[in-house]
XYZ file of C-alpha atoms in Angstrom:
758
model
C 131.451 70.849 126.018
C 129.712 69.276 123.048
C 129.897 71.743 120.144
C 127.768 69.693 117.776
C 124.087 69.916 117.001
C 121.662 67.191 115.977
C 120.243 67.741 112.482
C 117.666 65.884 110.431
C 119.434 66.399 107.110
C 121.607 63.281 107.381
C 122.072 60.304 109.630
C 121.666 56.562 109.992
C 118.406 54.603 109.960
C 118.222 51.276 111.771
C 115.505 48.773 111.000
C 112.607 48.631 113.450
C 111.813 45.255 114.899
C 109.110 43.114 113.353
C 106.905 43.819 110.348
C 105.277 46.928 108.960
C 101.767 47.123 110.454
C 100.459 49.019 107.442
C 99.131 46.608 104.819
C 99.400 47.939 101.262
C 96.193 48.350 99.305
C 95.791 45.926 96.377
C 96.895 48.526 93.814
C 100.036 49.309 95.838
C 100.877 45.606 96.151
C 100.361 45.207 92.394
C 102.651 48.170 91.700
C 105.380 46.618 93.881
C 104.938 43.296 92.097
C 105.355 44.984 88.702
C 108.493 46.753 89.887
C 109.903 43.406 90.999
C 109.223 42.021 87.524
C 111.001 44.821 85.705
C 113.810 44.774 88.293
C 115.012 41.509 86.742
C 116.446 43.660 83.946
C 120.008 44.928 84.414
C 118.770 48.445 83.744
C 115.421 50.010 82.967
C 113.538 53.302 82.682
C 109.948 53.019 83.850
C 107.028 54.913 85.343
C 104.723 54.080 88.243
C 101.453 55.964 87.821
C 99.203 56.340 90.861
C 96.581 59.098 91.036
C 96.403 61.822 93.658
C 95.857 60.054 96.985
C 97.102 56.709 95.663
C 100.228 56.563 97.862
C 103.085 56.668 95.372
C 105.747 57.687 97.944
C 104.721 54.891 100.309
C 104.690 52.342 97.473
C 108.117 53.302 96.128
C 109.882 53.638 99.479
C 108.601 50.291 100.788
C 109.685 48.532 97.599
C 113.119 50.196 97.569
C 113.811 49.330 101.203
C 113.577 45.649 100.321
C 114.935 45.590 96.774
C 117.658 48.243 96.919
C 118.793 49.176 100.425
C 118.572 45.622 101.770
C 120.864 44.583 98.895
C 123.230 47.506 99.570
C 122.346 49.250 96.306
C 122.437 53.048 96.357
C 119.406 55.242 95.686
C 119.319 58.770 94.293
C 115.849 60.232 94.896
C 115.170 63.543 93.096
C 112.384 66.083 93.577
C 111.935 69.811 93.016
C 110.453 70.910 96.368
C 111.682 70.757 99.956
C 108.274 69.420 100.961
C 108.688 66.429 98.647
C 112.211 65.729 99.862
C 111.095 65.734 103.498
C 108.119 63.553 102.665
C 110.362 60.956 100.983
C 112.840 60.902 103.892
C 110.001 60.515 106.390
C 108.582 57.579 104.429
C 111.907 55.694 104.384
C 112.323 56.285 108.113
C 108.744 55.362 108.992
C 108.631 52.074 107.054
C 112.156 50.761 107.686
C 111.269 47.433 109.330
C 113.358 44.294 109.835
C 111.161 42.280 107.452
C 112.390 44.516 104.594
C 115.982 44.913 105.801
C 116.877 41.325 106.684
C 120.400 41.461 105.186
C 121.261 45.103 105.796
C 119.667 46.325 109.026
C 121.017 49.884 108.832
C 121.674 52.466 106.125
C 122.884 56.058 105.876
C 120.831 58.851 104.320
C 121.394 62.475 103.360
C 118.971 65.192 102.219
C 120.532 67.796 99.925
C 118.971 71.064 98.790
C 119.428 74.815 99.128
C 117.171 74.853 102.193
C 118.821 75.798 105.483
C 117.260 72.661 106.967
C 119.068 70.403 104.485
C 122.669 69.506 103.734
C 124.812 70.800 100.863
C 126.010 68.912 97.799
C 129.627 69.452 98.873
C 128.975 67.160 101.856
C 127.785 64.163 99.841
C 129.730 61.158 101.118
C 130.579 57.867 99.384
C 129.140 56.250 102.532
C 125.643 57.600 101.869
C 123.253 54.815 100.834
C 120.178 56.988 100.243
C 120.641 60.430 98.704
C 117.451 62.513 98.601
C 118.203 65.674 96.648
C 116.688 68.750 95.078
C 117.021 68.621 91.320
C 118.460 72.139 91.025
C 121.080 71.534 93.747
C 122.279 68.406 91.953
C 121.884 69.976 88.515
C 124.338 72.726 89.486
C 126.745 70.333 91.226
C 126.806 67.197 89.108
C 130.495 66.594 89.737
C 129.716 66.179 93.467
C 128.142 62.855 92.526
C 131.385 61.482 91.072
C 132.946 60.096 94.259
C 129.528 58.889 95.474
C 128.977 56.942 92.240
C 132.547 55.702 91.838
C 132.729 51.930 91.625
C 128.948 51.457 91.604
C 127.662 48.929 89.074
C 123.985 49.587 89.838
C 121.980 52.608 90.929
C 118.279 53.202 91.566
C 117.376 56.686 90.335
C 113.916 57.927 91.381
C 112.249 61.048 89.981
C 109.296 62.216 92.060
C 106.571 64.114 90.174
C 108.024 62.466 87.074
C 105.866 64.348 84.566
C 108.471 67.066 85.190
C 111.237 64.811 83.882
C 110.866 66.697 80.609
C 112.539 69.681 82.307
C 116.025 70.269 80.957
C 117.729 69.896 84.347
C 116.167 66.499 85.006
C 117.240 65.276 81.571
C 120.781 66.545 82.204
C 121.006 64.693 85.544
C 119.673 61.448 84.079
C 122.148 61.598 81.207
C 125.055 62.378 83.554
C 124.294 59.498 85.907
C 123.989 57.072 83.014
C 127.474 58.021 81.868
C 128.864 57.211 85.327
C 126.996 54.014 86.212
C 126.652 50.933 84.035
C 123.188 49.858 85.200
C 120.798 52.679 86.060
C 117.319 51.676 87.165
C 115.183 54.756 86.617
C 111.785 54.916 88.321
C 109.489 57.867 87.697
C 106.612 58.476 90.120
C 103.646 60.507 88.950
C 99.904 60.933 89.161
C 99.570 62.486 85.713
C 102.069 61.264 83.132
C 100.295 62.432 79.984
C 97.798 65.014 81.119
C 99.046 67.775 78.862
C 100.613 68.162 75.459
C 101.123 65.410 72.944
C 104.668 66.686 72.542
C 105.235 66.112 76.247
C 104.107 62.525 75.795
C 106.802 62.155 73.176
C 109.458 63.544 75.510
C 108.403 61.310 78.383
C 108.314 58.287 76.100
C 111.940 58.990 75.168
C 112.945 59.106 78.844
C 110.840 56.192 80.098
C 111.222 53.421 77.549
C 110.508 50.240 79.507
C 107.148 48.975 80.664
C 105.192 45.821 81.427
C 102.823 44.651 78.687
C 99.427 42.998 79.172
C 101.062 39.579 79.268
C 103.290 40.631 82.144
C 106.454 40.791 80.058
C 108.965 43.618 80.006
C 108.352 45.696 76.901
C 111.319 47.689 75.625
C 110.948 50.876 73.582
C 107.315 51.296 74.568
C 105.749 54.068 76.620
C 107.473 52.879 79.766
C 104.870 52.226 82.421
C 105.460 49.397 84.856
C 102.189 49.989 86.644
C 99.278 52.353 86.124
C 95.887 52.762 87.738
C 93.454 55.626 87.329
C 91.420 57.663 89.765
C 88.196 56.183 88.452
C 89.365 52.645 89.271
C 90.317 53.583 92.832
C 86.984 55.352 93.276
C 85.151 52.260 92.003
C 87.143 50.142 94.466
C 86.136 52.685 97.160
C 89.760 53.244 98.104
C 89.392 56.893 97.101
C 86.353 59.134 97.395
C 84.834 60.746 94.325
C 85.856 64.447 94.238
C 83.053 66.984 93.758
C 84.222 70.527 93.058
C 82.478 73.704 94.113
C 83.668 77.288 93.849
C 82.463 80.551 95.363
C 83.635 84.002 94.296
C 84.241 86.324 97.240
C 84.241 89.616 95.274
C 87.232 90.661 97.399
C 90.033 92.318 95.422
C 93.617 91.891 96.657
C 95.442 92.590 93.404
C 95.399 96.376 93.235
C 98.043 97.017 95.907
C 100.455 94.239 95.005
C 103.956 95.520 94.369
C 106.702 93.629 92.551
C 108.190 92.304 95.783
C 104.834 90.926 96.957
C 104.161 89.348 93.572
C 107.536 87.621 93.570
C 107.061 86.398 97.129
C 103.770 84.780 96.149
C 104.787 83.482 92.738
C 108.139 81.972 93.674
C 107.741 81.141 97.374
C 103.964 80.624 97.738
C 104.088 83.126 100.585
C 101.402 85.795 100.848
C 102.912 88.902 102.510
C 101.816 89.360 106.124
C 99.940 92.615 105.546
C 97.817 91.131 102.756
C 97.349 87.842 104.637
C 96.051 89.761 107.649
C 93.724 91.839 105.464
C 92.250 88.571 104.184
C 92.116 87.067 107.689
C 90.231 90.071 109.074
C 87.812 90.413 106.142
C 84.446 89.966 107.858
C 82.442 89.544 104.623
C 84.817 86.882 103.273
C 84.856 84.987 106.568
C 81.073 85.145 106.808
C 80.781 83.752 103.268
C 82.952 80.779 104.260
C 80.846 80.019 107.333
C 77.512 80.603 105.585
C 78.559 78.283 102.774
C 79.123 75.516 105.300
C 75.896 76.268 107.178
C 73.824 76.069 103.987
C 74.979 72.480 103.308
C 76.098 71.286 106.721
C 74.499 67.860 106.343
C 76.154 67.367 102.944
C 79.642 68.599 103.870
C 79.888 66.699 107.165
C 83.251 66.769 108.888
C 85.263 69.486 107.220
C 88.850 70.726 107.301
C 89.301 74.422 106.544
C 92.745 75.486 105.305
C 93.385 79.007 106.588
C 96.114 81.559 105.879
C 97.490 82.229 109.355
C 96.648 82.026 113.033
C 94.642 85.266 112.882
C 92.526 83.761 110.148
C 92.030 80.537 112.109
C 90.935 82.413 115.236
C 88.507 84.642 113.310
C 86.897 81.742 111.437
C 86.703 79.555 114.534
C 84.864 82.306 116.415
C 82.222 82.703 113.689
C 81.730 78.951 113.258
C 81.245 78.435 116.995
C 78.895 81.423 117.285
C 76.869 79.843 114.471
C 76.491 76.645 116.473
C 79.129 74.571 114.665
C 81.635 72.965 117.080
C 84.973 74.089 115.678
C 88.623 74.025 116.683
C 91.870 75.133 115.088
C 95.369 73.683 115.013
C 98.568 75.536 114.182
C 102.290 75.035 114.595
C 103.653 75.392 118.111
C 105.087 78.845 117.521
C 103.968 81.947 119.347
C 102.190 84.379 117.060
C 103.824 87.803 117.325
C 100.580 89.701 116.693
C 98.097 87.789 118.841
C 100.528 86.380 121.378
C 98.802 83.006 120.996
C 100.825 79.841 121.413
C 99.299 76.490 120.506
C 101.140 73.524 121.976
C 101.540 70.104 120.401
C 99.401 68.672 123.217
C 96.593 71.109 122.465
C 96.761 70.270 118.765
C 96.603 66.545 119.577
C 93.600 67.093 121.827
C 91.690 68.919 119.094
C 92.603 66.273 116.533
C 91.194 63.588 118.802
C 87.993 65.578 119.362
C 87.643 65.888 115.589
C 88.178 62.130 115.123
C 85.470 61.438 117.714
C 83.067 63.792 115.964
C 82.951 66.296 118.820
C 84.306 68.928 116.426
C 82.541 69.222 113.077
C 85.049 71.675 111.592
C 88.814 71.716 112.055
C 90.692 74.800 110.896
C 94.305 74.190 109.950
C 97.291 76.480 109.487
C 100.255 74.798 107.759
C 100.142 71.562 109.708
C 97.616 69.100 108.221
C 99.284 68.100 104.991
C 100.879 64.728 105.705
C 101.055 62.102 108.392
C 97.807 62.756 110.310
C 95.030 60.181 110.032
C 91.572 61.814 109.772
C 89.587 59.320 107.692
C 86.097 60.732 108.274
C 86.888 64.050 106.608
C 84.345 64.488 103.812
C 85.061 68.081 102.789
C 87.944 70.507 102.529
C 87.407 74.261 102.375
C 90.232 76.013 100.565
C 90.067 79.354 102.348
C 93.662 80.124 101.357
C 94.992 80.226 97.803
C 98.250 78.591 96.711
C 100.428 78.584 93.609
C 101.887 75.199 94.570
C 100.311 72.120 93.016
C 102.155 70.058 95.647
C 100.475 71.879 98.530
C 97.128 71.812 96.716
C 97.477 68.054 96.237
C 98.104 67.576 99.935
C 95.191 69.797 100.970
C 92.761 68.084 98.595
C 94.106 64.693 99.625
C 92.798 65.167 103.176
C 89.279 64.361 101.940
C 90.014 61.673 99.356
C 89.985 58.563 101.549
C 87.265 56.211 100.312
C 84.894 53.897 102.144
C 87.180 50.836 102.022
C 89.945 52.978 103.495
C 87.737 54.083 106.376
C 86.639 57.299 104.677
C 83.641 58.527 102.705
C 82.050 57.837 99.330
C 82.214 61.429 98.079
C 84.636 64.258 98.818
C 83.716 67.921 98.450
C 86.496 70.294 97.397
C 85.218 73.835 98.006
C 87.260 76.813 96.782
C 86.860 80.463 97.714
C 88.131 82.564 94.826
C 89.249 86.161 95.286
C 90.057 88.770 92.668
C 93.774 89.310 92.153
C 93.584 91.071 88.778
C 94.869 87.813 87.286
C 98.391 88.708 88.403
C 99.017 85.321 89.973
C 98.685 81.767 88.661
C 96.757 80.306 91.589
C 96.205 76.557 91.370
C 92.713 75.434 90.430
C 92.175 72.199 92.437
C 90.330 70.686 89.507
C 93.504 70.826 87.438
C 94.948 68.058 89.634
C 92.468 65.656 88.066
C 92.779 66.685 84.417
C 93.982 64.223 81.856
C 93.683 60.869 80.171
C 94.822 58.788 83.096
C 93.086 60.381 86.029
C 89.436 60.495 85.252
C 87.262 59.832 82.223
C 84.772 62.705 82.419
C 81.252 62.294 81.172
C 80.297 64.903 78.586
C 78.358 66.865 81.208
C 81.290 66.798 83.637
C 83.692 67.889 80.920
C 81.444 70.828 79.990
C 81.118 71.928 83.608
C 84.866 71.695 84.135
C 85.471 73.826 81.032
C 82.980 76.467 82.139
C 84.450 76.662 85.646
C 87.882 77.196 84.122
C 86.539 79.964 81.876
C 84.614 81.550 84.744
C 87.731 82.042 86.869
C 89.381 83.814 83.938
C 86.376 86.164 83.528
C 86.146 87.402 87.146
C 88.098 90.565 86.461
C 86.185 91.397 83.277
C 82.753 91.125 84.904
C 83.909 93.061 87.964
C 85.202 95.902 85.763
C 81.903 96.123 83.902
C 80.069 96.442 87.229
C 82.409 99.271 88.270
C 81.057 102.568 86.915
C 84.442 104.224 87.408
C 86.045 102.032 84.729
C 85.353 102.666 81.056
C 84.504 99.318 79.455
C 82.509 100.668 76.500
C 84.859 99.205 73.885
C 84.686 95.763 75.465
C 80.899 95.893 75.752
C 80.560 96.787 72.071
C 82.099 93.454 71.093
C 79.482 90.758 70.321
C 79.120 88.706 73.494
C 79.968 85.402 71.799
C 83.377 86.848 70.922
C 84.006 87.485 74.611
C 83.726 83.764 75.325
C 87.048 81.933 74.760
C 87.272 79.516 71.834
C 89.830 77.481 73.741
C 92.870 77.629 75.967
C 96.505 76.654 76.199
C 96.820 74.619 79.414
C 100.161 73.598 80.872
C 102.211 73.323 84.030
C 105.896 73.902 84.521
C 108.593 74.502 87.095
C 109.524 78.088 87.840
C 112.374 79.410 89.938
C 113.493 82.940 90.721
C 117.185 83.762 90.369
C 118.911 83.218 93.681
C 116.211 80.913 95.017
C 116.763 77.196 95.445
C 113.317 75.658 95.090
C 111.293 75.322 91.928
C 107.585 76.091 92.151
C 105.220 73.732 90.344
C 102.884 76.103 88.480
C 99.679 75.383 86.587
C 98.520 77.930 84.010
C 95.826 78.477 81.409
C 95.890 81.041 78.593
C 92.403 81.903 77.366
C 92.244 82.330 73.591
C 89.556 84.314 71.762
C 88.583 84.789 68.129
C 90.640 87.975 68.240
C 93.868 86.215 69.249
C 93.655 82.586 68.078
C 95.494 83.024 64.778
C 98.231 85.134 66.363
C 98.903 82.641 69.153
C 99.129 79.808 66.652
C 101.702 81.707 64.572
C 103.723 82.590 67.646
C 103.840 78.949 68.780
C 105.123 77.846 65.389
C 108.097 80.195 65.676
C 109.199 79.855 69.306
C 111.944 77.358 68.459
C 113.491 79.798 66.012
C 113.157 82.675 68.476
C 114.970 80.805 71.271
C 117.636 79.619 68.851
C 118.349 83.177 67.719
C 118.788 84.315 71.304
C 120.925 81.244 72.161
C 118.464 80.133 74.852
C 117.675 76.559 73.861
C 119.745 75.166 76.748
C 118.278 77.526 79.374
C 115.591 76.211 81.722
C 114.970 79.490 83.567
C 115.017 82.959 81.968
C 115.735 86.226 83.753
C 113.165 89.015 83.740
C 114.982 91.223 81.225
C 115.268 88.374 78.710
C 111.599 87.511 79.152
C 110.657 91.153 78.584
C 112.707 91.293 75.383
C 111.256 88.056 74.029
C 107.722 89.118 74.933
C 108.226 92.427 73.135
C 109.496 90.562 70.073
C 106.358 88.389 70.083
C 104.111 91.399 70.561
C 105.678 93.246 67.641
C 105.339 90.223 65.392
C 101.841 89.017 66.243
C 99.785 91.234 68.545
C 98.627 94.808 68.901
C 97.320 96.719 71.889
C 93.698 97.223 70.827
C 92.726 93.603 70.278
C 89.309 93.067 71.874
C 89.198 90.875 73.842
C 92.896 91.656 74.271
C 95.973 89.511 74.440
C 97.757 89.575 77.788
C 101.495 90.162 78.057
C 101.639 87.954 81.160
C 100.188 85.073 79.108
C 103.003 85.397 76.574
C 105.570 85.423 79.404
C 104.135 82.228 80.914
C 104.257 80.537 77.503
C 107.887 81.633 77.108
C 108.716 80.229 80.555
C 107.060 76.943 79.657
C 109.005 76.690 76.396
C 112.258 77.379 78.260
C 111.358 74.693 80.788
C 110.894 71.837 78.322
C 111.537 73.083 74.776
C 107.967 72.390 73.606
C 104.862 74.482 73.003
C 101.776 73.900 75.165
C 98.721 72.021 73.958
C 95.627 73.889 72.738
C 92.262 72.701 74.046
C 89.102 73.849 72.260
C 85.863 74.645 74.067
C 82.700 73.032 72.773
C 80.884 75.313 70.315
C 77.460 74.240 71.550
C 78.448 75.164 75.100
C 79.710 78.563 73.973
C 76.419 79.258 72.196
C 74.442 78.424 75.345
C 76.466 81.070 77.168
C 75.785 83.750 74.553
C 73.902 86.387 76.537
C 73.175 88.275 73.313
C 70.866 85.439 72.234
C 69.005 85.560 75.554
C 68.578 89.331 75.151
C 67.429 88.872 71.545
C 64.718 86.415 72.655
C 63.473 88.898 75.273
C 63.459 91.692 72.690
C 61.686 89.658 69.982
C 59.035 88.468 72.447
C 58.533 92.051 73.639
C 58.573 90.859 77.244
C 57.320 93.301 79.843
C 59.475 93.800 82.980
C 57.567 91.196 85.006
C 57.778 88.527 82.298
C 61.423 89.380 81.669
C 62.237 88.969 85.365
C 60.455 85.602 85.505
C 62.232 84.418 82.358
C 65.702 85.358 83.650
C 64.981 83.771 87.034
C 63.867 80.625 85.240
C 67.122 80.483 83.254
C 69.231 81.139 86.332
C 67.446 78.621 88.544
C 67.328 75.699 86.091
C 68.509 72.609 87.929
C 69.259 70.468 84.882
C 71.578 72.969 83.222
C 73.405 75.398 85.505
C 75.969 76.591 82.957
C 74.997 80.243 83.434
C 75.563 80.069 87.182
C 78.922 78.401 86.609
C 79.934 80.958 84.004
C 79.068 83.939 86.188
C 80.434 82.343 89.351
C 76.979 82.261 90.972
C 76.903 86.079 90.766
C 73.394 86.726 89.457
C 74.032 90.455 89.330
C 76.785 89.912 86.734
C 74.337 87.914 84.623
C 71.562 90.538 84.874
C 74.034 93.328 84.036
C 75.197 91.568 80.864
C 71.607 90.923 79.727
C 70.751 94.574 80.353
C 73.724 95.714 78.280
C 72.750 93.478 75.358
C 69.137 94.706 75.550
C 70.360 98.292 75.429
C 72.252 97.484 72.224
C 69.044 96.137 70.673
C 66.714 98.891 71.878
C 69.131 101.767 71.294
C 71.625 100.766 68.581
C 73.348 104.134 68.757
C 73.678 104.199 72.555
C 77.461 104.042 72.440
C 77.726 106.686 69.717
C 78.578 110.109 71.116
C 77.468 113.289 69.415
C 80.229 114.360 67.076
C 80.887 118.090 67.022
C 84.392 117.925 65.572
C 85.405 117.342 61.972
C 88.791 115.682 62.164
C 91.488 115.834 59.550
C 92.174 112.679 57.570
C 95.420 110.953 56.618
C 95.964 108.496 53.835
C 96.794 105.007 55.095
C 100.152 105.181 53.329
C 101.105 108.063 55.630
C 100.560 105.936 58.753
C 103.010 103.498 60.364
C 102.160 99.826 59.975
C 101.052 99.430 63.607
C 98.506 102.240 63.181
C 97.283 100.773 59.902
C 96.806 97.463 61.741
C 94.480 99.184 64.191
C 92.233 100.821 61.585
C 92.520 98.366 58.690
C 94.017 95.027 59.745
C 93.507 93.539 56.298
C 95.543 96.275 54.593
C 98.318 95.993 57.183
C 98.386 92.231 56.675
C 98.661 92.662 52.892
C 101.552 95.122 53.246
C 103.439 93.037 55.831
C 102.972 89.694 54.096
C 103.667 91.268 50.731
C 107.028 92.508 51.993
C 107.900 88.995 53.158
C 106.634 87.386 49.974
C 108.815 89.679 47.878
C 111.983 88.241 49.435
C 110.828 84.682 50.092
C 113.326 82.188 48.746
C 112.566 78.915 47.019
C 112.877 76.936 50.259
C 110.466 79.341 52.031
C 113.310 80.984 53.952
C 113.891 84.722 54.179
C 116.949 86.935 53.848
C 117.791 90.178 55.627
C 118.049 93.030 53.118
C 121.225 94.416 54.719
C 123.385 91.620 56.128
C 121.934 88.994 53.728
C 121.689 86.528 56.606
C 119.000 83.871 56.259
C 116.923 83.792 59.458
C 113.452 82.574 60.526
C 110.487 84.816 59.910
C 109.846 85.531 63.618
C 113.237 87.238 63.830
C 112.641 89.507 60.852
C 110.986 92.897 60.959
C 109.331 95.007 58.267
C 111.185 98.304 57.915
C 110.688 101.462 55.879
C 113.570 101.967 53.426
C 113.028 105.732 53.595
C 111.985 106.473 57.194
C 108.545 108.033 57.634
C 110.197 110.965 59.399
C 111.986 111.713 56.112
C 108.854 111.447 53.963
C 108.761 107.681 53.473
C 105.429 105.992 52.833
C 103.866 102.716 53.950
C 103.743 101.346 50.424
C 105.149 98.082 49.037
C 108.064 99.703 47.203
C 109.268 101.412 50.414
C 109.213 98.298 52.600
C 112.100 95.932 53.239
C 112.813 92.991 55.537
C 115.571 93.368 58.150
C 116.769 91.050 60.888
C 116.507 92.226 64.479
C 120.183 93.221 64.687
C 120.261 95.224 61.461
C 117.027 97.003 62.283
C 118.366 97.946 65.707
C 121.628 99.185 64.196
C 119.766 101.238 61.592
C 117.732 102.942 64.326
C 120.898 103.719 66.292
C 122.476 105.247 63.209
């Protein structure tokens, strides 16, 4: 009896007969040509930059089959997600033809990660020619590469999603391999090499040092790009469609009932718990919004793929679409659903795919199946009816509509998002973030402004919803001048996150909105993160546990923020920044929002114009409708997420301030006692008189500042960075001490903690 089982995690690939029927696009052929040029070097470190939808995996695997595997040179292919590893393996298998493997018609491969579907690092064999591995599995088991690398003079090392090469684990692997192999040929594949911080550019430039200059010569010690083409160029060549983004707010709130376990499942595994997923799937209003959105622009959207959460969601949406007269089908994996009892076979999926290709179905609803490998060129629109925290999955969903005219697709692609309220607990991916950056697309000024406003709008959903809810007291927020409630800018970044005990890293995109109330504090915090991590001995850590993050966040809060900032700082924002710094050792880039744009969004100015013109209700209604319905400038609709009621509510609030200046002042029937500021702790002084608190705190530091601008703890005399020092009362307030300069001293974190314990 055979006691073995066939597995896909390792095996042998034999060349198919003949030639690859797929002809590379001109940009892919050019990229391969550039790689061949730089391959003449004994070793190199270079990037290949192809935008989303440009076919970077296909380009690299086809080139490596001929230039590495055919010459019996080993390949180590690294990525951070199981999906990427499987995609790479599939590409090597699919395009292994005799024309590329003339001298070596067969090669062995192995896929290594923590996934149960993959092999383990302990099983890596010297006989493996192609090793496709998760970066964390290899990062924890570097010595397992020793026997595999022994005796090798040359190695091709590929990093997929290479903008993440700045992560500490990737850098550690690259350095280790270079110590073991004389000639390492490092190829980084990415769509967005320099889309974020200038500091990241510096880190990438240190890793990828070899490129091809304009004359076609290998350029050492440059920003190492062998080949680069942007989204705009591929759109102009009609290889890719031009993406047009639309977003609709559902007003559905799924954040209130999320427990810690559910949050972790979503954040680290991109898995929405079944009970919440089914609530979303059965939400009649949300489903009707999705269908009505399509019906309103059916001629524009054309053939559309809807990405749904689960089979229940697919069935519910399909029913409404068909009842509305839109021929619709759904495809799911061939697994029986335990709730509905529905089983969809591969044959049934194939039949529906063919009907969609022929145009018999206008809408195709997909559940976890249409990401790679299915050819549906006439798709013009994707509806993102399910959220994701994975930029990889988002890229694959969006990519279904990006095929251009010359590739058998369409001229324009509509990317339509349906945005729920989650109380901002979760860093869902904004599809537009996939196309941010210098390389991908050169926005016109109008496009840049719209993109900025859409980003702000998503961050304001919760605030506007709270103001509409009479059960929530938002009086303090509403008192703040409206212009101060519009962000002055944001920190935008993406990083890899992994929960302890989990194998895969999740590629997260995040934005921290910064207001007048918090801008200075964030800037100071960023300047001191290096010192903070050094003090806690964390500079070599890529992932931080929850307790450490909580302690660091508390340290930052005590040093820079206070609870009653309006608009407030968010603790979760600080934690994401700390995670990003741990990931790459750099602070994120700050992007400012255009001041003119912010002024156009200032509802207080609209209310002031109404008030000064003494508009009667009819004229006021006409004026607001005119502003809302303007076709040449729809910034207000973008800002309020097309929710006119939010807009009207904010105007009404600002008018109330003008007509009744004392409306928020309650009748005072109590005469309260008064305390001198010196009898209050510094945090309380900061709330009532920030300037005085600042003078006291900075004065205490200035009193002990040394000539080299360093500071010394008053007790242990240790010289430490400012972020790690705390202002302490020499005589505690509980023993009659005052908040006055002569009673303040500077202590390091350890001494202050010890003093409290004593």
